[in-house]
């Protein structure tokens, strides 16, 4: 995302001279052993940190902890950092992604020493003799280097939040002014500031953070994409009720809390919009837009679609939405109405289950999964800007297809909920 990654790049350039060639060489030399021991290291790290510093537990997603996703993501991030510590092209993009995420969760400078102390101790405790004093000293310098970059960039983001018209820092109370069922599993919540102030503009595709009470008396934070276009008198999020996927795993706490306990008039704590995935409506080199969503991945994609139709009314747009079936399909009526009014909008729906009648209603609907053959039959001009979001298997497939087509990375944009290395993109890290 050029607008944001350039800001992170400037921060990186100012800090790079602080690392010695010796430190860089030592850290890079640890990449192989970190790759081998990475997940053991990060599992130990999180266990250690939550034991020694329980005050940071609310900053982390407990569901991702239980599934091992967070440990795996951090392990891959550490390995990528070690291998690319001197690679500006990789790290400037990574810094922006991490800084936006940290800012959404209100990570502040005082949190970095906690993470650093537990990470360095974990390296010593897990790697043993391989973590000699020289290695620990180099990693201490490398961690401080990265922490300073993130602290500076996150400070810029916080200042941007607070200085924008209608902006704020931290969390502020919002009322739920409307609750609307979109499908059998997705419900929209319309949020308005309790103080009556105007809302700041956000970039279509970005998300907000909700902070809700937990059963243990603490709080839990979750990011939810904004599903409406900017310049409204509300923020809209559209939330899927997350059910347990295994007998030992609980239902998604926050999504079920929102569906069951939050009513019109309820109050929620909301953080400012942020995120590096968005449509730049002011981009000069404009190519056709291809928007591809699966399931609840429609939320940021719908915001992008609505903004594009408003700000780029004649621009060619191809919109593809995959769902399990018609019952789980959200926003179909809205999309059909948009397609009837905008001749530049081409729409296709794909269901992985057959309809109850077994009959497809029209040629704009298919059954099966979003694969290369389907994309080839729908997309008229491959030289386009692609935006996509959805479950991991869907994302892996779409990304692989675009790679096979030779689409430049600069034209591939996505929101991926999990370790981005699974898409084999070395330009990004995730936490």
mmCIF file of C-alpha atoms in Angstrom, residues 106 181 202 299 343 351 391 403:
data_model
loop_
_atom_site.group_PDB
_atom_site.id
_atom_site.type_symbol
_atom_site.label_atom_id
_atom_site.label_comp_id
_atom_site.label_asym_id
_atom_site.label_seq_id
_atom_site.Cartn_x
_atom_site.Cartn_y
_atom_site.Cartn_z
ATOM 1 C CA UNK A 106 -3.585 0.358 21.556
ATOM 2 C CA UNK A 181 -29.882 -9.468 9.890
ATOM 3 C CA UNK A 202 -11.831 6.145 6.775
ATOM 4 C CA UNK A 299 -17.262 -6.926 4.624
ATOM 5 C CA UNK A 343 -23.812 -0.761 -16.087
ATOM 6 C CA UNK A 351 -22.284 -21.415 -4.124
ATOM 7 C CA UNK A 391 -11.263 -18.002 4.421
ATOM 8 C CA UNK A 403 0.517 -15.628 -9.461
#
